[in-house]
mmCIF file of C-alpha atoms in Angstrom:
data_model
loop_
_atom_site.group_PDB
_atom_site.id
_atom_site.type_symbol
_atom_site.label_atom_id
_atom_site.label_comp_id
_atom_site.label_asym_id
_atom_site.label_seq_id
_atom_site.Cartn_x
_atom_site.Cartn_y
_atom_site.Cartn_z
ATOM 1 C CA MET O 1 25.211 -91.240 33.603
ATOM 2 C CA THR O 2 25.343 -87.976 35.443
ATOM 3 C CA ASN O 3 22.525 -85.928 36.919
ATOM 4 C CA ASP O 4 24.252 -82.556 36.479
ATOM 5 C CA PRO O 5 21.748 -79.740 35.784
ATOM 6 C CA THR O 6 21.660 -78.459 32.239
ATOM 7 C CA ALA O 7 20.923 -74.794 31.447
ATOM 8 C CA ILE O 8 18.277 -74.282 28.816
ATOM 9 C CA ILE O 9 19.099 -71.300 26.586
ATOM 10 C CA ARG O 10 16.199 -69.903 24.613
ATOM 11 C CA GLU O 11 16.815 -67.691 21.611
ATOM 12 C CA ALA O 12 15.301 -64.241 22.036
ATOM 13 C CA SER O 13 12.462 -63.545 19.647
ATOM 14 C CA LYS O 14 13.554 -61.200 16.871
ATOM 15 C CA ASN O 15 10.015 -59.809 16.541
ATOM 16 C CA ARG O 16 9.642 -58.746 20.143
ATOM 17 C CA PHE O 17 8.974 -54.977 20.276
ATOM 18 C CA SER O 18 11.354 -53.105 22.552
ATOM 19 C CA LEU O 19 10.168 -50.188 24.669
ATOM 20 C CA SER O 20 13.521 -48.554 24.048
ATOM 21 C CA TRP O 21 12.360 -47.841 20.476
ATOM 22 C CA PHE O 22 8.791 -46.905 21.355
ATOM 23 C CA VAL O 23 9.524 -43.617 23.141
ATOM 24 C CA PRO O 24 11.712 -42.069 20.375
ATOM 25 C CA VAL O 25 9.165 -43.016 17.691
ATOM 26 C CA ILE O 26 6.332 -41.339 19.620
ATOM 27 C CA ALA O 27 8.519 -38.255 20.149
ATOM 28 C CA ILE O 28 9.257 -38.023 16.418
ATOM 29 C CA VAL O 29 5.557 -38.368 15.529
ATOM 30 C CA ILE O 30 4.587 -35.633 17.995
ATOM 31 C CA THR O 31 7.340 -33.355 16.669
ATOM 32 C CA VAL O 32 6.185 -33.849 13.075
ATOM 33 C CA LEU O 33 2.562 -33.140 14.025
ATOM 34 C CA LEU O 34 3.533 -29.958 15.873
ATOM 35 C CA PHE O 35 5.662 -28.814 12.929
ATOM 36 C CA MET O 36 2.795 -29.419 10.508
ATOM 37 C CA GLN O 37 0.456 -27.470 12.778
ATOM 38 C CA TRP O 38 2.985 -24.614 12.903
ATOM 39 C CA LEU O 39 3.205 -24.583 9.103
ATOM 40 C CA ALA O 40 -0.588 -24.568 8.816
ATOM 41 C CA ASN O 41 -0.761 -21.476 11.032
ATOM 42 C CA LEU O 42 1.772 -19.537 8.950
ATOM 43 C CA GLY O 43 0.353 -16.847 6.716
ATOM 44 C CA PRO O 44 1.920 -15.719 3.435
ATOM 45 C CA LEU O 45 5.348 -14.114 3.178
ATOM 46 C CA ILE O 46 5.083 -10.753 1.408
ATOM 47 C CA THR O 47 7.706 -8.351 0.087
ATOM 48 C CA VAL O 48 7.179 -4.591 0.191
ATOM 49 C CA SER O 49 9.694 -2.348 -1.575
ATOM 50 C CA PHE O 50 10.284 1.135 -0.121
ATOM 51 C CA GLU O 51 12.535 4.030 -1.100
ATOM 52 C CA ASP O 52 13.322 4.360 2.615
ATOM 53 C CA ALA O 53 12.584 1.814 5.361
ATOM 54 C CA GLY O 54 11.984 4.648 7.822
ATOM 55 C CA GLY O 55 13.586 2.918 10.806
ATOM 56 C CA LEU O 56 11.928 -0.491 10.385
ATOM 57 C CA THR O 57 13.764 -3.421 11.976
ATOM 58 C CA VAL O 58 13.371 -7.179 12.076
ATOM 59 C CA ASP O 59 10.249 -8.015 14.141
ATOM 60 C CA SER O 60 8.627 -4.623 13.478
ATOM 61 C CA PRO O 61 4.849 -5.162 13.371
ATOM 62 C CA VAL O 62 2.476 -4.988 10.424
ATOM 63 C CA MET O 63 -0.714 -3.254 11.570
ATOM 64 C CA PHE O 64 -4.316 -3.106 10.387
ATOM 65 C CA ARG O 65 -7.062 -1.353 12.344
ATOM 66 C CA GLY O 66 -4.775 -1.102 15.374
ATOM 67 C CA THR O 67 -4.096 -4.860 15.447
ATOM 68 C CA ILE O 68 -0.820 -6.656 14.742
ATOM 69 C CA VAL O 69 -1.388 -8.833 11.667
ATOM 70 C CA GLY O 70 2.202 -9.722 10.859
ATOM 71 C CA ARG O 71 5.888 -9.213 11.601
ATOM 72 C CA VAL O 72 8.925 -8.161 9.578
ATOM 73 C CA GLU O 73 11.208 -11.185 9.090
ATOM 74 C CA SER O 74 14.074 -9.633 7.142
ATOM 75 C CA ILE O 75 15.201 -6.407 5.457
ATOM 76 C CA GLU O 76 17.619 -6.110 2.551
ATOM 77 C CA LEU O 77 18.664 -3.738 -0.212
ATOM 78 C CA SER O 78 17.471 -4.329 -3.756
ATOM 79 C CA SER O 79 20.030 -5.623 -6.244
ATOM 80 C CA ASP O 80 20.732 -2.088 -7.527
ATOM 81 C CA THR O 81 20.653 -0.602 -3.975
ATOM 82 C CA SER O 82 18.010 1.933 -5.046
ATOM 83 C CA ARG O 83 15.306 0.580 -2.739
ATOM 84 C CA VAL O 84 14.825 -1.363 0.482
ATOM 85 C CA GLU O 85 12.966 -4.680 0.326
ATOM 86 C CA VAL O 86 11.091 -5.610 3.485
ATOM 87 C CA HIS O 87 9.976 -9.235 3.880
ATOM 88 C CA ALA O 88 7.096 -9.695 6.317
ATOM 89 C CA ARG O 89 5.113 -12.740 7.420
ATOM 90 C CA LEU O 90 1.370 -12.185 7.751
ATOM 91 C CA ALA O 91 -0.875 -14.088 10.128
ATOM 92 C CA THR O 92 -3.159 -16.660 8.515
ATOM 93 C CA SER O 93 -6.194 -14.520 9.330
ATOM 94 C CA ALA O 94 -4.562 -11.601 7.485
ATOM 95 C CA THR O 95 -4.074 -13.464 4.197
ATOM 96 C CA VAL O 96 -7.011 -11.513 2.720
ATOM 97 C CA LEU O 97 -4.945 -8.315 3.036
ATOM 98 C CA ALA O 98 -2.422 -9.523 0.447
ATOM 99 C CA LYS O 99 -4.302 -8.212 -2.592
ATOM 100 C CA LYS O 100 -2.936 -6.428 -5.654
ATOM 101 C CA LYS O 101 -4.457 -3.014 -4.886
ATOM 102 C CA SER O 102 -3.630 -2.971 -1.166
ATOM 103 C CA LEU O 103 -1.509 -0.034 0.000
ATOM 104 C CA TRP O 104 1.453 -0.418 2.377
ATOM 105 C CA TRP O 105 3.413 2.356 4.069
ATOM 106 C CA VAL O 106 5.751 2.965 7.012
ATOM 107 C CA VAL O 107 4.217 4.881 9.916
ATOM 108 C CA GLN O 108 6.615 7.311 11.559
ATOM 109 C CA PRO O 109 6.256 10.696 13.266
ATOM 110 C CA SER O 110 5.521 13.568 10.899
ATOM 111 C CA VAL O 111 4.292 17.130 11.225
ATOM 112 C CA SER O 112 2.626 18.935 8.321
ATOM 113 C CA LEU O 113 -0.064 21.473 7.542
ATOM 114 C CA GLN O 114 -2.546 18.612 7.636
ATOM 115 C CA GLY O 115 -1.720 17.654 11.223
ATOM 116 C CA VAL O 116 0.540 15.476 13.325
ATOM 117 C CA GLU O 117 0.789 11.797 12.436
ATOM 118 C CA GLY O 118 2.454 8.701 13.866
ATOM 119 C CA LEU O 119 2.800 9.953 17.455
ATOM 120 C CA ASP O 120 2.669 6.353 18.725
ATOM 121 C CA THR O 121 5.990 5.673 16.984
ATOM 122 C CA ILE O 122 7.915 8.324 18.956
ATOM 123 C CA ALA O 123 8.335 5.977 21.930
ATOM 124 C CA GLY O 124 7.364 2.727 20.217
ATOM 125 C CA PRO O 125 8.673 0.955 17.121
ATOM 126 C CA ARG O 126 8.064 2.020 13.539
ATOM 127 C CA TYR O 127 5.545 -0.208 11.817
ATOM 128 C CA ILE O 128 3.953 -0.980 8.462
ATOM 129 C CA GLU O 129 0.308 -0.022 8.000
ATOM 130 C CA VAL O 130 -1.839 -1.680 5.343
ATOM 131 C CA LEU O 131 -5.007 -0.482 3.639
ATOM 132 C CA PRO O 132 -6.766 -3.324 1.760
ATOM 133 C CA ASN O 133 -8.114 -2.262 -1.595
ATOM 134 C CA GLY O 134 -9.186 -5.429 -3.410
ATOM 135 C CA GLY O 135 -7.757 -7.128 -6.466
ATOM 136 C CA GLU O 136 -6.168 -10.504 -7.103
ATOM 137 C CA PRO O 137 -3.920 -12.203 -4.512
ATOM 138 C CA CYS O 138 -0.449 -10.655 -4.612
ATOM 139 C CA TYR O 139 2.682 -11.046 -2.500
ATOM 140 C CA SER O 140 4.998 -8.357 -3.870
ATOM 141 C CA PHE O 141 4.201 -4.655 -3.478
ATOM 142 C CA ILE O 142 5.631 -1.188 -4.043
ATOM 143 C CA GLY O 143 5.154 0.673 -0.778
ATOM 144 C CA THR O 144 3.747 4.179 -0.746
ATOM 145 C CA GLU O 145 5.460 6.948 1.172
ATOM 146 C CA LYS O 146 2.228 7.913 2.911
ATOM 147 C CA GLY O 147 -0.979 6.086 3.758
ATOM 148 C CA ILE O 148 -4.206 6.878 1.972
ATOM 149 C CA SER O 149 -6.838 6.624 4.679
ATOM 150 C CA PHE O 150 -9.989 6.387 2.604
ATOM 151 C CA SER O 151 -11.601 4.136 0.044
ATOM 152 C CA GLY O 152 -13.065 5.143 -3.300
ATOM 153 C CA LYS O 153 -11.948 4.794 -6.906
ATOM 154 C CA GLN O 154 -8.547 4.985 -8.527
ATOM 155 C CA PHE O 155 -7.839 6.942 -11.696
ATOM 156 C CA THR O 156 -4.655 7.346 -13.722
ATOM 157 C CA LEU O 157 -3.234 10.717 -14.722
ATOM 158 C CA VAL O 158 -0.539 10.914 -17.403
ATOM 159 C CA THR O 159 2.101 13.637 -17.581
ATOM 160 C CA ASN O 160 5.526 14.213 -19.118
ATOM 161 C CA SER O 161 7.053 15.012 -15.732
ATOM 162 C CA ALA O 162 5.978 14.630 -12.103
ATOM 163 C CA ASP O 163 7.645 17.897 -11.058
ATOM 164 C CA ASN O 164 6.197 19.161 -7.758
ATOM 165 C CA VAL O 165 3.799 16.206 -7.429
ATOM 166 C CA THR O 166 4.467 13.694 -4.649
ATOM 167 C CA VAL O 167 2.734 10.696 -3.116
ATOM 168 C CA GLY O 168 0.155 12.075 -0.699
ATOM 169 C CA ALA O 169 -0.324 15.275 -2.716
ATOM 170 C CA PRO O 170 -3.950 16.462 -2.590
ATOM 171 C CA LEU O 171 -6.482 16.380 -5.419
ATOM 172 C CA TYR O 172 -8.751 19.449 -5.499
ATOM 173 C CA TYR O 173 -12.175 20.275 -6.924
ATOM 174 C CA ARG O 174 -13.156 23.939 -6.489
ATOM 175 C CA GLY O 175 -10.508 24.201 -3.761
ATOM 176 C CA VAL O 176 -11.898 21.261 -1.775
ATOM 177 C CA GLU O 177 -9.631 18.254 -1.227
ATOM 178 C CA VAL O 178 -11.459 15.252 -2.706
ATOM 179 C CA GLY O 179 -8.622 12.754 -3.044
ATOM 180 C CA GLN O 180 -4.892 12.144 -2.958
ATOM 181 C CA VAL O 181 -2.043 10.885 -5.090
ATOM 182 C CA SER O 182 -1.289 7.293 -4.053
ATOM 183 C CA LYS O 183 1.440 6.267 -6.496
ATOM 184 C CA LEU O 184 3.950 7.616 -9.022
ATOM 185 C CA ASP O 185 5.464 5.387 -11.680
ATOM 186 C CA LEU O 186 6.903 5.467 -15.185
ATOM 187 C CA SER O 187 4.957 4.017 -18.102
ATOM 188 C CA ASN O 188 6.167 0.706 -19.526
ATOM 189 C CA ASP O 189 8.154 2.496 -22.242
ATOM 190 C CA SER O 190 9.380 5.158 -19.750
ATOM 191 C CA SER O 191 8.118 7.977 -22.000
ATOM 192 C CA THR O 192 5.582 9.378 -19.511
ATOM 193 C CA VAL O 193 4.795 9.414 -15.799
ATOM 194 C CA ARG O 194 1.655 7.665 -14.545
ATOM 195 C CA VAL O 195 0.112 9.275 -11.471
ATOM 196 C CA THR O 196 -2.394 7.099 -9.603
ATOM 197 C CA CYS O 197 -5.024 9.056 -7.666
ATOM 198 C CA ASN O 198 -7.551 7.834 -5.121
ATOM 199 C CA VAL O 199 -10.817 9.780 -5.148
ATOM 200 C CA LYS O 200 -13.042 9.580 -2.081
ATOM 201 C CA THR O 201 -16.262 7.644 -2.605
ATOM 202 C CA LYS O 202 -18.411 10.720 -1.993
ATOM 203 C CA TYR O 203 -16.751 12.633 -4.848
ATOM 204 C CA VAL O 204 -16.382 9.849 -7.428
ATOM 205 C CA PRO O 205 -19.364 11.161 -9.512
ATOM 206 C CA LEU O 206 -17.375 14.346 -10.233
ATOM 207 C CA ILE O 207 -14.901 12.426 -12.395
ATOM 208 C CA ARG O 208 -16.325 12.265 -15.932
ATOM 209 C CA THR O 209 -14.787 11.153 -19.205
ATOM 210 C CA ASN O 210 -14.375 14.814 -20.248
ATOM 211 C CA THR O 211 -12.941 16.055 -16.929
ATOM 212 C CA GLN O 212 -9.789 18.178 -17.218
ATOM 213 C CA PHE O 213 -6.839 18.027 -14.777
ATOM 214 C CA TRP O 214 -3.987 20.471 -14.217
ATOM 215 C CA ASN O 215 -1.043 20.977 -11.892
ATOM 216 C CA VAL O 216 -1.616 23.560 -9.133
ATOM 217 C CA SER O 217 1.747 23.198 -7.383
ATOM 218 C CA GLY O 218 3.198 26.486 -6.179
ATOM 219 C CA ILE O 219 2.711 29.766 -8.015
ATOM 220 C CA SER O 220 2.545 30.451 -11.749
ATOM 221 C CA LEU O 221 2.920 33.844 -13.430
ATOM 222 C CA ASP O 222 1.659 34.694 -16.927
ATOM 223 C CA ALA O 223 2.489 38.059 -18.488
ATOM 224 C CA ASP O 224 1.315 39.561 -21.776
ATOM 225 C CA LEU O 225 0.448 42.960 -23.241
ATOM 226 C CA LEU O 226 -2.841 43.003 -21.353
ATOM 227 C CA GLY O 227 -1.270 42.551 -17.934
ATOM 228 C CA ILE O 228 -0.040 39.942 -15.501
ATOM 229 C CA ASP O 229 -2.004 36.942 -14.251
ATOM 230 C CA LEU O 230 -0.911 35.345 -10.975
ATOM 231 C CA HIS O 231 -2.185 31.848 -10.169
ATOM 232 C CA ALA O 232 -1.542 30.333 -6.739
ATOM 233 C CA GLY O 233 -2.782 26.981 -5.494
ATOM 234 C CA PRO O 234 -3.820 26.211 -1.900
ATOM 235 C CA LEU O 235 -1.077 26.656 0.716
ATOM 236 C CA THR O 236 -0.653 22.897 1.157
ATOM 237 C CA SER O 237 0.086 22.525 -2.566
ATOM 238 C CA TRP O 238 3.036 24.925 -2.244
ATOM 239 C CA ILE O 239 4.772 22.355 -0.039
ATOM 240 C CA LYS O 240 3.494 18.973 -1.232
ATOM 241 C CA GLY O 241 2.319 19.728 -4.740
ATOM 242 C CA GLY O 242 -1.219 19.216 -5.895
ATOM 243 C CA ILE O 243 -3.578 18.559 -8.790
ATOM 244 C CA ALA O 244 -6.915 20.220 -9.519
ATOM 245 C CA PHE O 245 -9.673 19.260 -11.920
ATOM 246 C CA ALA O 246 -12.837 20.676 -13.453
ATOM 247 C CA THR O 247 -15.773 19.019 -15.173
ATOM 248 C CA PRO O 248 -17.675 20.711 -18.043
ATOM 249 C CA THR O 249 -21.123 22.175 -17.541
ATOM 250 C CA ASN O 250 -22.339 19.386 -19.819
ATOM 251 C CA PRO O 251 -20.542 16.460 -18.151
ATOM 252 C CA GLY O 252 -19.736 13.256 -19.970
ATOM 253 C CA ASP O 253 -20.316 9.741 -18.684
ATOM 254 C CA GLU O 254 -18.984 8.834 -15.252
ATOM 255 C CA ALA O 255 -15.419 7.605 -15.713
ATOM 256 C CA PRO O 256 -14.796 3.930 -14.870
ATOM 257 C CA GLU O 257 -12.097 3.003 -12.380
ATOM 258 C CA GLY O 258 -8.629 3.160 -13.898
ATOM 259 C CA TYR O 259 -9.668 5.631 -16.622
ATOM 260 C CA ALA O 260 -6.657 7.662 -17.823
ATOM 261 C CA PHE O 261 -6.496 11.453 -18.158
ATOM 262 C CA ALA O 262 -3.771 13.871 -19.243
ATOM 263 C CA ILE O 263 -2.494 16.521 -16.817
ATOM 264 C CA ALA O 264 -2.187 20.027 -18.242
ATOM 265 C CA SER O 265 0.753 22.133 -17.075
ATOM 266 C CA LYS O 266 -1.591 25.047 -16.338
ATOM 267 C CA VAL O 267 -5.298 25.752 -16.181
ATOM 268 C CA ASP O 268 -7.310 26.968 -19.161
ATOM 269 C CA THR O 269 -9.325 29.915 -17.826
ATOM 270 C CA ASP O 270 -12.433 28.598 -19.597
ATOM 271 C CA TRP O 271 -12.360 25.547 -17.315
ATOM 272 C CA LEU O 272 -12.854 27.774 -14.290
ATOM 273 C CA ASP O 273 -16.188 28.964 -15.727
ATOM 274 C CA TRP O 274 -17.638 25.455 -15.928
ATOM 275 C CA SER O 275 -20.489 24.894 -13.492
ATOM 276 C CA PRO O 276 -21.980 21.402 -13.758
ATOM 277 C CA THR O 277 -24.730 20.138 -11.472
ATOM 278 C CA ILE O 278 -23.609 16.708 -10.249
ATOM 279 C CA GLU O 279 -25.172 14.802 -7.370
ATOM 280 C CA LEU O 280 -22.589 13.378 -4.985
ATOM 281 C CA ASN O 281 -22.705 10.034 -3.224
ATOM 282 C CA GLY O 282 -24.548 11.222 -0.124
ATOM 283 C CA GLY O 283 -23.535 9.782 3.227
ATOM 284 C CA GLN O 284 -20.291 8.367 1.862
ATOM 285 C CA PRO O 285 -16.881 9.400 3.215
#
């Protein structure tokens, strides 16, 4: 019988937790939590379609009240190459801006009879400006070519042709600018043009169900046996086009938002004699 020492070999426990697995698991959990937090902070992705991107690039800002509320993520041509589709990511806090009636436009330097605009983009980047205007949540928009910097009501004007009328064209009452054209589009059956106008809050009471609209772009000349009549709109309308309206001395009911009117090609001289007494919304812009 020998007294040689005998080694005792114990089988390693299969359930023992190894620290070599602990660190990677914790790292994965932290990564997932950070990713979920990043997703939670992402606002909606919107698409704005423009006729011209006006120098926008990836990472160009989306601005509201002088604050960056989003960034352009990508820019591409539409399938028929007729427009430019700009995809922008809004901040979570700016989600409320993505509403159906909101207006979006590219700010860039411009000089006109109405002043100088977009000077900050001469040295800095072009950017998208947004004007919230209510409506249901929406994430796809048709951009306007110019911003409409006031609130009020929208009305629809119908015409056979939008000759000499552009987005941003003024809307006149007795020669005073009371609104602007915010959108041009074809009707669903493409038989007419629908002109969307924004009327400033102060002047909304002027729009009645029997109000008459006509095109005042440029100069018109009427000649007959009794002589020649020359009609010229305001100077701004010669360049940008314009629309004027008159309301009868006995005005109808105040027109609801979205009410549609026809645009006459020229003014009926009787309309110029109308003289209604209508109280405006005092103190409103």
